[in-house]
Amino acid sequence: MAPATYGYIWSDWLYGARKDAFMVDVYDACAAIDREPDVEAKREKMAALGKVIKGSERDWVLGIRDFLSFEQDRMVHGLAPLTILGLGDDFAVLAVIDGAYRHGAFRGLCRTPGGAEWIGVLGEVCAAMVHQGFKWLRSASVDEWELPALGEAWCKGVVMWGLASVYLAVDAAGDDADNDEALYRIHTVVAAHHMAGTVWTTYRGPHPHQWWDRAVRGKAPTEYAIRQFAAWRCWPLELTDLLVRSAQHVNTWVNPHAPSAHQARMRGLALGAHTPRLNIRLNHVVDELAELAGDMTPQEITEVRSRVGSWLSTHTSVWRGRGDTSDRVVEISLLGAMLGVLRETRPHITPELVDRLTQWSRARTEHLRPEEQRTILDEVAATAQIRGRLPGVPLGSDGVGPRRYTDGVWGLASLGVVYARHGGREVPEDMRELTVRLFHAMTEHRRIPGVDVGKNHVGSDCMVCVGDQLFKGLVDNRPSTGVLTVTIWGALTYCNLGLGAGGDDVDLATR
């Protein structure tokens, strides 16, 4: 199998080592059908693909059948087969999402043995939302029936709606261990579509790229429209209620003001009061960290709560908010969120705080094998020293080497995931520099020369161009989903969801 094709890259992002030649050929055939301008040639390609998948019982082939049915209806009637249930753009948006779900072959991608069935359906719909919303930034290949025809506000809002719904799903279903695999899978699929829409130049086109308008506020459909649509689609009440709450959150969220010392950031969109079960656990860990620090001001504690919420949003593929042994290991990296706040309000932390953080982490890792515990505790100490700017601890020479990787706490966060419930592979060595460069490109305004990066560091990277190298470089070279979400996809979800007016921008028109 040649890795250069669309089908190979896409199969790897969706299924990793489980992909095979059949899957690659099918996705390549779908791409060829989608690109084919000649009606008769398209019909022949569709008939050939129908024969290839005939009799297949693989879950993801359900989506391929939806794609062929959608294209067949469009050829017969001359229009995209959309069902608009009412007047107004809210109903039109839902019709487009439904059409994108079918045309994009999403059905079956998130099915797993066990767990609540609605979780898989939600994941597929959320992935379709993200995929469709990012078509606003496409350089080409956007059909007249798709979401960009309804405007940028709907495109931006539908992306926010899809991503926010994933976090609400963890809040709603993560207390039951039977749902762990289903929640893990939806993160895999949504992350693939979010990364592709944001940085894959097959979609974004060559440099320079199109960007979002900072002045446009994203919006999601009304409760009435969602419930009408859900009834037509016969969705279960759990799924419908969650999508309603998520849409309401998108439509009412305002990025809260914070003191200038803590800089411009996206706060409270992923986790917060709208995810009450997770928020209880989040605040419990913050209280522990505040007690360890001992001298944090109310202002610092407030910012730590916000920062920990953003930080944990990158861990929800494996973190469930149950406070079990797996969660407690994952939560160790939250010390990085606290230290990120403290280094904005004071020159450096103390050696005593490093010791207290190490002992706090020791109690959370007693169930690990001795060598695993030693490894993670060594990482805790090094991370605290570097991120806390302890005097005498050096920064990497160019700001993007191994020390910068530690300073970003991705080494510690990755270990926490690897030792947690799903395990898996860390970011490959040959992808770590690109991982850091992507994060720098999205947070350039916060980098201090000689402190966060090398003294001669020049921020010249394009987030899309660097991300495209990562997206393709990870094919057959993948970390686990958990590690991907705390590092590479985490760069997007932690910073601006890829919805900024540029790579280094966190103003999503919410003020």
Short mmCIF file of C-alpha atoms in Angstrom, two decimals:
data_model
loop_
_atom_site.label_atom_id
_atom_site.label_comp_id
_atom_site.label_asym_id
_atom_site.label_seq_id
_atom_site.Cartn_x
_atom_site.Cartn_y
_atom_site.Cartn_z
CA MET A 1 0.00 0.00 0.00
CA ALA A 2 1.51 3.32 -1.10
CA PRO A 3 1.19 5.88 1.70
CA ALA A 4 0.86 8.87 -0.63
CA THR A 5 -2.84 8.43 -1.42
CA TYR A 6 -5.76 10.20 0.20
CA GLY A 7 -7.27 6.88 1.21
CA TYR A 8 -4.11 5.65 2.90
CA ILE A 9 -3.62 8.82 4.94
CA TRP A 10 -7.27 8.99 5.94
CA SER A 11 -7.48 5.28 6.83
CA ASP A 12 -4.45 5.64 9.06
CA TRP A 13 -5.86 8.64 10.92
CA LEU A 14 -9.16 6.86 11.51
CA TYR A 15 -7.93 3.33 12.23
CA GLY A 16 -4.15 3.35 12.55
CA ALA A 17 -2.61 -0.11 12.39
CA ARG A 18 -6.09 -1.64 11.87
CA LYS A 19 -6.32 -0.23 8.34
CA ASP A 20 -5.94 -2.59 5.41
CA ALA A 21 -5.83 -2.51 1.61
CA PHE A 22 -9.62 -2.89 1.34
CA MET A 23 -10.23 0.20 3.48
CA VAL A 24 -7.62 2.25 1.62
CA ASP A 25 -9.03 1.30 -1.77
CA VAL A 26 -12.58 2.16 -0.68
CA TYR A 27 -11.64 5.60 0.64
CA ASP A 28 -9.59 6.30 -2.49
CA ALA A 29 -12.60 5.29 -4.58
CA CYS A 30 -14.84 7.67 -2.61
CA ALA A 31 -12.40 10.51 -3.25
CA ALA A 32 -12.33 9.71 -6.96
CA ILE A 33 -16.14 9.73 -7.11
CA ASP A 34 -16.31 13.03 -5.25
CA ARG A 35 -13.87 14.64 -7.69
CA GLU A 36 -15.36 13.23 -10.89
CA PRO A 37 -17.07 15.98 -12.97
CA ASP A 38 -18.47 13.71 -15.67
CA VAL A 39 -21.86 12.23 -14.76
CA GLU A 40 -21.45 8.96 -16.65
CA ALA A 41 -17.94 8.38 -15.35
CA LYS A 42 -19.17 9.12 -11.83
CA ARG A 43 -22.00 6.62 -12.24
CA GLU A 44 -19.56 3.93 -13.38
CA LYS A 45 -17.25 4.58 -10.44
CA MET A 46 -20.18 4.41 -8.02
CA ALA A 47 -21.36 1.11 -9.47
CA ALA A 48 -17.86 -0.32 -9.18
CA LEU A 49 -17.55 0.76 -5.55
CA GLY A 50 -20.97 -0.70 -4.77
CA LYS A 51 -19.74 -4.09 -5.98
CA VAL A 52 -16.57 -3.81 -3.90
CA ILE A 53 -18.42 -3.22 -0.63
CA LYS A 54 -21.30 -5.61 -1.32
CA GLY A 55 -21.70 -8.03 1.55
CA SER A 56 -19.23 -6.26 3.82
CA GLU A 57 -20.33 -6.12 7.46
CA ARG A 58 -17.68 -3.69 8.68
CA ASP A 59 -19.17 -0.84 10.69
CA TRP A 60 -17.53 1.95 8.70
CA VAL A 61 -18.95 0.57 5.43
CA LEU A 62 -22.36 1.76 6.63
CA GLY A 63 -21.09 5.27 5.99
CA ILE A 64 -19.84 4.34 2.53
CA ARG A 65 -23.32 3.12 1.65
CA ASP A 66 -24.72 6.44 2.88
CA PHE A 67 -22.26 8.27 0.63
CA LEU A 68 -23.28 6.27 -2.43
CA SER A 69 -26.98 6.74 -1.66
CA PHE A 70 -26.49 10.50 -1.26
CA GLU A 71 -24.65 10.75 -4.58
CA GLN A 72 -27.25 8.59 -6.33
CA ASP A 73 -30.10 10.80 -5.11
CA ARG A 74 -28.23 13.92 -6.17
CA MET A 75 -27.66 12.51 -9.66
CA VAL A 76 -31.33 11.57 -10.06
CA HIS A 77 -32.84 14.81 -8.75
CA GLY A 78 -30.10 17.28 -9.61
CA LEU A 79 -30.02 18.58 -6.03
CA ALA A 80 -28.43 17.48 -2.78
CA PRO A 81 -30.98 15.36 -0.84
CA LEU A 82 -31.48 17.61 2.19
CA THR A 83 -34.57 17.63 4.40
CA ILE A 84 -35.27 21.08 5.89
CA LEU A 85 -37.92 20.70 8.59
CA GLY A 86 -38.79 24.34 9.16
CA LEU A 87 -38.23 27.96 8.23
CA GLY A 88 -35.03 29.78 9.08
CA ASP A 89 -31.32 29.11 9.07
CA ASP A 90 -31.42 26.97 12.23
CA PHE A 91 -33.31 24.26 10.35
CA ALA A 92 -31.15 24.72 7.24
CA VAL A 93 -27.99 24.22 9.29
CA LEU A 94 -29.30 20.97 10.76
CA ALA A 95 -30.25 19.76 7.29
CA VAL A 96 -26.72 20.46 6.07
CA ILE A 97 -25.19 18.63 9.05
CA ASP A 98 -27.42 15.64 8.29
CA GLY A 99 -26.42 15.77 4.64
CA ALA A 100 -22.75 16.05 5.57
CA TYR A 101 -23.14 13.06 7.92
CA ARG A 102 -24.36 10.96 4.98
CA HIS A 103 -22.16 12.38 2.23
CA GLY A 104 -19.08 12.26 4.46
CA ALA A 105 -19.55 8.57 5.31
CA PHE A 106 -19.60 9.10 9.07
CA ARG A 107 -22.05 6.36 10.07
CA GLY A 108 -20.27 3.48 11.74
CA LEU A 109 -16.98 5.25 12.48
CA CYS A 110 -17.57 5.43 16.24
CA ARG A 111 -19.22 2.08 16.93
CA THR A 112 -17.61 0.05 19.72
CA PRO A 113 -18.57 -3.09 21.65
CA GLY A 114 -20.28 -2.10 24.89
CA GLY A 115 -21.10 1.32 26.20
CA ALA A 116 -24.16 3.46 25.53
CA GLU A 117 -25.04 3.42 21.83
CA TRP A 118 -25.83 7.14 21.75
CA ILE A 119 -22.17 7.97 22.44
CA GLY A 120 -21.07 6.55 19.09
CA VAL A 121 -23.83 8.36 17.21
CA LEU A 122 -22.89 11.59 18.97
CA GLY A 123 -19.22 11.17 18.04
CA GLU A 124 -20.07 10.66 14.39
CA VAL A 125 -22.36 13.70 14.31
CA CYS A 126 -19.76 15.84 16.11
CA ALA A 127 -17.09 14.79 13.63
CA ALA A 128 -19.44 15.73 10.78
CA MET A 129 -20.01 19.14 12.40
CA VAL A 130 -16.29 19.83 12.73
CA HIS A 131 -15.57 18.59 9.22
CA GLN A 132 -18.34 20.70 7.73
CA GLY A 133 -17.60 23.86 9.71
CA PHE A 134 -13.97 23.95 8.65
CA LYS A 135 -15.04 23.95 5.01
CA TRP A 136 -15.20 27.73 5.48
CA LEU A 137 -11.41 27.66 5.19
CA ARG A 138 -11.25 25.27 2.23
CA SER A 139 -9.35 26.46 -0.80
CA ALA A 140 -11.61 24.48 -3.14
CA SER A 141 -14.11 21.59 -3.40
CA VAL A 142 -17.01 23.07 -1.45
CA ASP A 143 -20.45 22.27 -2.88
CA GLU A 144 -23.29 24.79 -3.06
CA TRP A 145 -25.39 22.86 -0.51
CA GLU A 146 -22.72 22.87 2.22
CA LEU A 147 -22.43 25.02 5.34
CA PRO A 148 -20.30 27.88 3.93
CA ALA A 149 -23.35 28.91 1.90
CA LEU A 150 -25.02 29.88 5.20
CA GLY A 151 -22.14 32.08 6.36
CA GLU A 152 -19.09 32.14 8.59
CA ALA A 153 -20.98 32.48 11.87
CA TRP A 154 -22.69 29.13 11.35
CA CYS A 155 -19.44 27.47 10.25
CA LYS A 156 -17.55 28.69 13.31
CA GLY A 157 -20.44 27.94 15.66
CA VAL A 158 -21.01 24.43 14.36
CA VAL A 159 -17.33 23.60 14.97
CA MET A 160 -17.65 24.93 18.53
CA TRP A 161 -20.88 22.97 18.97
CA GLY A 162 -19.32 19.72 17.80
CA LEU A 163 -16.24 20.05 20.00
CA ALA A 164 -18.12 21.24 23.09
CA SER A 165 -20.46 18.26 22.75
CA VAL A 166 -17.55 15.84 23.14
CA TYR A 167 -16.71 17.31 26.54
CA LEU A 168 -20.35 17.19 27.61
CA ALA A 169 -20.41 13.52 26.58
CA VAL A 170 -17.52 12.77 28.95
CA ASP A 171 -19.33 14.66 31.69
CA ALA A 172 -22.57 12.76 31.06
CA ALA A 173 -21.23 9.26 30.44
CA GLY A 174 -17.72 9.14 31.90
CA ASP A 175 -18.84 8.09 35.38
CA ASP A 176 -19.63 4.61 33.99
CA ALA A 177 -16.53 2.56 33.12
CA ASP A 178 -18.55 0.60 30.56
CA ASN A 179 -18.47 3.74 28.39
CA ASP A 180 -14.68 4.15 28.42
CA GLU A 181 -14.00 2.59 25.02
CA ALA A 182 -16.84 4.46 23.34
CA LEU A 183 -15.59 7.80 24.69
CA TYR A 184 -12.02 6.96 23.64
CA ARG A 185 -13.19 6.17 20.13
CA ILE A 186 -15.14 9.40 19.62
CA HIS A 187 -12.01 11.36 20.56
CA THR A 188 -10.06 9.43 17.91
CA VAL A 189 -12.53 10.24 15.15
CA VAL A 190 -13.25 13.86 16.09
CA ALA A 191 -9.52 14.57 16.50
CA ALA A 192 -8.82 13.21 13.02
CA HIS A 193 -11.42 15.46 11.42
CA HIS A 194 -10.42 18.50 13.49
CA MET A 195 -6.74 18.10 12.62
CA ALA A 196 -7.52 17.56 8.95
CA GLY A 197 -9.82 20.57 8.72
CA THR A 198 -7.35 22.82 10.51
CA VAL A 199 -3.95 21.90 9.09
CA TRP A 200 -4.10 19.40 6.22
CA THR A 201 -3.17 21.31 3.08
CA THR A 202 -5.14 18.82 0.99
CA TYR A 203 -8.09 20.76 2.44
CA ARG A 204 -6.58 24.13 3.38
CA GLY A 205 -4.64 24.61 0.16
CA PRO A 206 -1.19 26.16 -0.32
CA HIS A 207 0.29 29.00 1.71
CA PRO A 208 -0.95 31.70 2.32
CA HIS A 209 -4.11 30.23 3.81
CA GLN A 210 -7.57 31.55 4.50
CA TRP A 211 -8.42 32.41 8.12
CA TRP A 212 -11.44 33.13 10.25
CA ASP A 213 -12.70 36.67 10.80
CA ARG A 214 -12.06 37.77 14.40
CA ALA A 215 -15.22 39.89 14.39
CA VAL A 216 -17.62 37.03 13.59
CA ARG A 217 -19.28 35.30 16.54
CA GLY A 218 -20.05 31.60 16.13
CA LYS A 219 -23.60 30.40 16.73
CA ALA A 220 -25.44 27.09 17.10
CA PRO A 221 -29.09 26.20 16.36
CA THR A 222 -31.96 26.84 18.77
CA GLU A 223 -33.36 24.24 21.16
CA TYR A 224 -36.63 24.11 19.23
CA ALA A 225 -34.90 23.34 15.93
CA ILE A 226 -32.62 20.71 17.50
CA ARG A 227 -35.51 18.89 19.17
CA GLN A 228 -37.57 18.91 15.97
CA PHE A 229 -34.64 17.51 14.03
CA ALA A 230 -33.83 14.91 16.70
CA ALA A 231 -37.43 13.68 16.72
CA TRP A 232 -37.33 13.28 12.94
CA ARG A 233 -34.06 11.34 13.23
CA CYS A 234 -35.42 9.30 16.18
CA TRP A 235 -32.45 10.15 18.34
CA PRO A 236 -32.49 9.02 21.98
CA LEU A 237 -33.30 11.62 24.61
CA GLU A 238 -29.79 11.48 26.12
CA LEU A 239 -28.26 12.52 22.79
CA THR A 240 -30.86 15.21 22.13
CA ASP A 241 -30.60 16.77 25.58
CA LEU A 242 -26.82 16.86 25.38
CA LEU A 243 -26.82 18.59 21.98
CA VAL A 244 -29.32 21.14 23.27
CA ARG A 245 -27.18 21.96 26.31
CA SER A 246 -24.05 22.15 24.19
CA ALA A 247 -25.68 24.52 21.69
CA GLN A 248 -26.91 26.73 24.52
CA HIS A 249 -23.38 26.85 25.92
CA VAL A 250 -21.94 27.91 22.55
CA ASN A 251 -24.57 30.62 22.17
CA THR A 252 -24.07 32.08 25.65
CA TRP A 253 -20.34 31.57 26.34
CA VAL A 254 -18.30 34.70 26.90
CA ASN A 255 -14.54 34.49 27.28
CA PRO A 256 -14.09 35.81 30.85
CA HIS A 257 -11.85 38.75 31.60
CA ALA A 258 -8.57 37.98 33.35
CA PRO A 259 -5.77 40.20 34.68
CA SER A 260 -3.22 41.18 32.04
CA ALA A 261 -0.48 39.19 33.80
CA HIS A 262 -2.21 36.01 32.66
CA GLN A 263 -2.45 37.12 29.02
CA ALA A 264 -5.12 36.50 26.43
CA ARG A 265 -6.42 32.93 26.47
CA MET A 266 -9.52 30.96 25.62
CA ARG A 267 -11.18 30.17 28.95
CA GLY A 268 -14.19 28.11 29.96
CA LEU A 269 -15.35 26.88 26.57
CA ALA A 270 -14.41 23.23 27.01
CA LEU A 271 -14.82 22.51 30.74
CA GLY A 272 -16.57 24.56 33.40
CA ALA A 273 -19.94 25.00 35.05
CA HIS A 274 -21.62 23.46 31.98
CA THR A 275 -19.81 20.16 32.76
CA PRO A 276 -20.80 19.91 36.44
CA ARG A 277 -19.56 16.42 37.27
CA LEU A 278 -16.13 17.04 35.74
CA ASN A 279 -16.01 20.48 37.31
CA ILE A 280 -16.36 19.01 40.81
CA ARG A 281 -13.34 16.79 40.25
CA LEU A 282 -11.42 19.61 38.57
CA ASN A 283 -11.93 21.90 41.55
CA HIS A 284 -10.95 19.14 43.98
CA VAL A 285 -7.55 18.81 42.28
CA VAL A 286 -7.10 22.59 42.19
CA ASP A 287 -7.76 22.73 45.93
CA GLU A 288 -5.03 20.14 46.47
CA LEU A 289 -2.57 22.10 44.33
CA ALA A 290 -3.41 25.37 46.08
CA GLU A 291 -2.73 23.74 49.44
CA LEU A 292 0.64 22.48 48.17
CA ALA A 293 1.60 25.96 46.97
CA GLY A 294 0.53 27.43 50.29
CA ASP A 295 0.69 31.11 49.37
CA MET A 296 -1.45 31.53 46.27
CA THR A 297 -3.62 34.63 46.07
CA PRO A 298 -7.37 34.40 45.31
CA GLN A 299 -6.59 35.86 41.88
CA GLU A 300 -4.02 33.13 41.20
CA ILE A 301 -6.38 30.40 42.38
CA THR A 302 -9.14 31.68 40.08
CA GLU A 303 -6.76 31.60 37.14
CA VAL A 304 -5.52 28.12 38.07
CA ARG A 305 -9.11 26.85 38.02
CA SER A 306 -9.54 28.28 34.53
CA ARG A 307 -6.17 26.98 33.33
CA VAL A 308 -6.74 23.51 34.75
CA GLY A 309 -10.06 23.37 32.90
CA SER A 310 -8.32 24.11 29.61
CA TRP A 311 -5.52 21.69 30.48
CA LEU A 312 -7.86 18.82 31.37
CA SER A 313 -9.84 19.34 28.18
CA THR A 314 -6.84 17.91 26.33
CA HIS A 315 -6.99 14.78 28.53
CA THR A 316 -10.65 13.81 28.19
CA SER A 317 -9.90 10.90 25.87
CA VAL A 318 -8.61 9.09 28.98
CA TRP A 319 -9.61 11.27 31.96
CA ARG A 320 -13.11 10.51 33.22
CA GLY A 321 -13.43 12.67 36.35
CA ARG A 322 -14.03 9.61 38.53
CA GLY A 323 -10.96 10.12 40.70
CA ASP A 324 -9.86 6.50 40.28
CA THR A 325 -6.23 5.39 40.09
CA SER A 326 -6.07 6.02 36.34
CA ASP A 327 -7.46 9.56 36.67
CA ARG A 328 -5.10 10.30 39.55
CA VAL A 329 -2.07 9.51 37.38
CA VAL A 330 -3.37 11.66 34.52
CA GLU A 331 -4.01 14.54 36.92
CA ILE A 332 -0.34 14.73 37.92
CA SER A 333 0.45 16.86 34.86
CA LEU A 334 -1.96 19.52 36.16
CA LEU A 335 0.90 20.80 38.26
CA GLY A 336 2.07 22.30 34.97
CA ALA A 337 -1.11 24.39 34.76
CA MET A 338 -0.52 25.74 38.26
CA LEU A 339 3.13 26.49 37.56
CA GLY A 340 2.14 28.23 34.34
CA VAL A 341 0.07 30.64 36.42
CA LEU A 342 2.67 31.12 39.15
CA ARG A 343 5.44 31.97 36.72
CA GLU A 344 3.28 34.80 35.39
CA THR A 345 2.99 36.46 38.80
CA ARG A 346 6.34 35.70 40.46
CA PRO A 347 9.94 35.27 39.28
CA HIS A 348 10.20 31.57 40.15
CA ILE A 349 9.01 28.87 42.51
CA THR A 350 10.98 27.40 45.44
CA PRO A 351 12.82 24.08 45.78
CA GLU A 352 10.42 23.27 48.63
CA LEU A 353 7.44 23.44 46.27
CA VAL A 354 9.23 21.11 43.86
CA ASP A 355 9.64 18.62 46.72
CA ARG A 356 5.98 18.91 47.76
CA LEU A 357 4.80 18.36 44.19
CA THR A 358 7.02 15.30 43.91
CA GLN A 359 5.62 13.79 47.11
CA TRP A 360 2.06 14.59 46.00
CA SER A 361 2.79 12.70 42.78
CA ARG A 362 4.38 9.81 44.65
CA ALA A 363 1.12 9.11 46.50
CA ARG A 364 -0.73 9.08 43.17
CA THR A 365 1.62 6.53 41.58
CA GLU A 366 2.04 3.92 44.31
CA HIS A 367 0.14 1.34 42.26
CA LEU A 368 2.62 1.53 39.37
CA ARG A 369 5.63 -0.73 38.93
CA PRO A 370 8.70 0.68 40.72
CA GLU A 371 10.49 1.56 37.47
CA GLU A 372 7.39 3.32 36.13
CA GLN A 373 6.99 5.30 39.32
CA ARG A 374 10.65 6.36 39.27
CA THR A 375 10.33 7.48 35.66
CA ILE A 376 7.27 9.64 36.25
CA LEU A 377 8.61 11.12 39.52
CA ASP A 378 11.86 12.09 37.79
CA GLU A 379 9.75 13.78 35.12
CA VAL A 380 7.71 15.57 37.78
CA ALA A 381 10.83 17.02 39.40
CA ALA A 382 12.38 18.09 36.09
CA THR A 383 9.13 19.61 34.85
CA ALA A 384 8.52 21.55 38.06
CA GLN A 385 12.07 22.91 38.06
CA ILE A 386 11.99 24.03 34.44
CA ARG A 387 8.42 25.25 34.24
CA GLY A 388 8.73 26.92 37.63
CA ARG A 389 11.91 28.66 36.41
CA LEU A 390 13.91 27.45 39.38
CA PRO A 391 17.21 29.39 39.36
CA GLY A 392 20.08 27.48 37.78
CA VAL A 393 17.91 25.18 35.65
CA PRO A 394 18.78 25.70 31.96
CA LEU A 395 16.46 26.06 29.00
CA GLY A 396 17.22 24.18 25.80
CA SER A 397 19.61 26.08 23.54
CA ASP A 398 17.08 26.81 20.82
CA GLY A 399 13.86 26.60 22.77
CA VAL A 400 12.45 23.68 20.82
CA GLY A 401 14.66 20.83 21.96
CA PRO A 402 14.07 18.19 24.64
CA ARG A 403 14.07 20.77 27.47
CA ARG A 404 11.36 22.81 25.77
CA TYR A 405 9.40 19.57 25.36
CA THR A 406 9.65 19.04 29.11
CA ASP A 407 8.81 22.68 29.82
CA GLY A 408 5.61 22.21 27.86
CA VAL A 409 4.85 19.34 30.25
CA TRP A 410 4.07 17.07 27.31
CA GLY A 411 6.65 14.56 28.49
CA LEU A 412 4.91 14.36 31.86
CA ALA A 413 1.41 14.49 30.38
CA SER A 414 2.30 11.75 27.90
CA LEU A 415 3.64 9.50 30.65
CA GLY A 416 0.49 10.06 32.66
CA VAL A 417 -1.57 8.90 29.68
CA VAL A 418 0.70 5.95 28.90
CA TYR A 419 0.41 4.74 32.50
CA ALA A 420 -3.37 5.36 32.59
CA ARG A 421 -6.26 3.16 31.48
CA HIS A 422 -5.59 2.99 27.73
CA GLY A 423 -1.79 3.07 27.59
CA GLY A 424 -0.16 3.47 24.20
CA ARG A 425 2.77 5.01 22.42
CA GLU A 426 4.30 8.44 23.07
CA VAL A 427 4.89 11.06 20.36
CA PRO A 428 7.65 9.64 18.13
CA GLU A 429 11.04 11.29 18.52
CA ASP A 430 11.06 12.49 14.90
CA MET A 431 7.75 14.33 15.42
CA ARG A 432 8.53 16.13 18.69
CA GLU A 433 10.17 19.20 17.20
CA LEU A 434 7.21 19.69 14.85
CA THR A 435 4.84 19.22 17.80
CA VAL A 436 6.54 22.04 19.71
CA ARG A 437 6.70 24.26 16.64
CA LEU A 438 2.96 23.86 16.12
CA PHE A 439 2.32 24.89 19.73
CA HIS A 440 4.70 27.87 19.40
CA ALA A 441 2.97 28.99 16.19
CA MET A 442 -0.33 29.10 18.09
CA THR A 443 1.05 30.81 21.23
CA GLU A 444 3.75 33.11 19.89
CA HIS A 445 2.49 36.16 21.78
CA ARG A 446 3.11 34.34 25.07
CA ARG A 447 6.72 33.23 24.35
CA ILE A 448 9.43 35.17 26.24
CA PRO A 449 12.84 35.10 24.46
CA GLY A 450 15.53 33.59 26.65
CA VAL A 451 12.94 32.27 29.10
CA ASP A 452 10.37 30.25 27.16
CA VAL A 453 12.35 30.06 23.93
CA GLY A 454 15.91 30.72 22.86
CA LYS A 455 17.16 34.31 22.94
CA ASN A 456 17.39 34.41 19.15
CA HIS A 457 14.09 32.64 18.50
CA VAL A 458 12.11 34.12 15.61
CA GLY A 459 8.47 33.13 15.32
CA SER A 460 8.20 32.54 11.60
CA ASP A 461 6.26 29.27 11.41
CA CYS A 462 2.84 29.01 9.81
CA MET A 463 0.57 26.89 11.96
CA VAL A 464 -0.99 25.21 8.91
CA CYS A 465 2.29 24.45 7.15
CA VAL A 466 3.86 22.98 10.30
CA GLY A 467 0.65 21.14 11.13
CA ASP A 468 0.49 19.66 7.64
CA GLN A 469 3.98 18.21 8.11
CA LEU A 470 2.81 16.69 11.38
CA PHE A 471 -0.45 15.39 9.93
CA LYS A 472 1.34 13.50 7.17
CA GLY A 473 4.41 12.62 9.25
CA LEU A 474 2.27 10.76 11.78
CA VAL A 475 0.97 8.31 9.17
CA ASP A 476 2.30 4.85 10.16
CA ASN A 477 4.08 6.71 12.96
CA ARG A 478 1.28 7.33 15.41
CA PRO A 479 1.14 7.96 19.14
CA SER A 480 -1.88 6.62 21.00
CA THR A 481 -5.07 8.67 20.86
CA GLY A 482 -4.55 9.69 24.48
CA VAL A 483 -1.07 11.04 23.79
CA LEU A 484 -2.22 12.72 20.57
CA THR A 485 -4.95 14.58 22.43
CA VAL A 486 -2.63 15.97 25.12
CA THR A 487 0.07 17.07 22.69
CA ILE A 488 -0.72 17.51 19.01
CA TRP A 489 -4.51 17.80 18.90
CA GLY A 490 -4.18 19.36 22.34
CA ALA A 491 -2.34 22.32 20.81
CA LEU A 492 -5.56 23.15 18.96
CA THR A 493 -8.04 22.45 21.73
CA TYR A 494 -5.97 24.25 24.37
CA CYS A 495 -5.33 27.39 22.32
CA ASN A 496 -8.10 28.48 19.96
CA LEU A 497 -9.64 25.33 18.44
CA GLY A 498 -8.14 26.45 15.14
CA LEU A 499 -10.85 29.15 15.04
CA GLY A 500 -8.66 32.23 15.41
CA ALA A 501 -8.09 34.95 12.85
CA GLY A 502 -4.58 33.52 12.58
CA GLY A 503 -2.50 30.82 14.18
CA ASP A 504 -1.58 32.97 17.18
CA ASP A 505 -5.03 34.29 18.11
CA VAL A 506 -7.51 33.45 20.88
CA ASP A 507 -10.23 36.05 20.30
CA LEU A 508 -13.21 34.08 18.98
CA ALA A 509 -15.47 37.15 18.90
CA THR A 510 -16.92 36.29 22.30
CA ARG A 511 -16.55 39.67 24.04
#
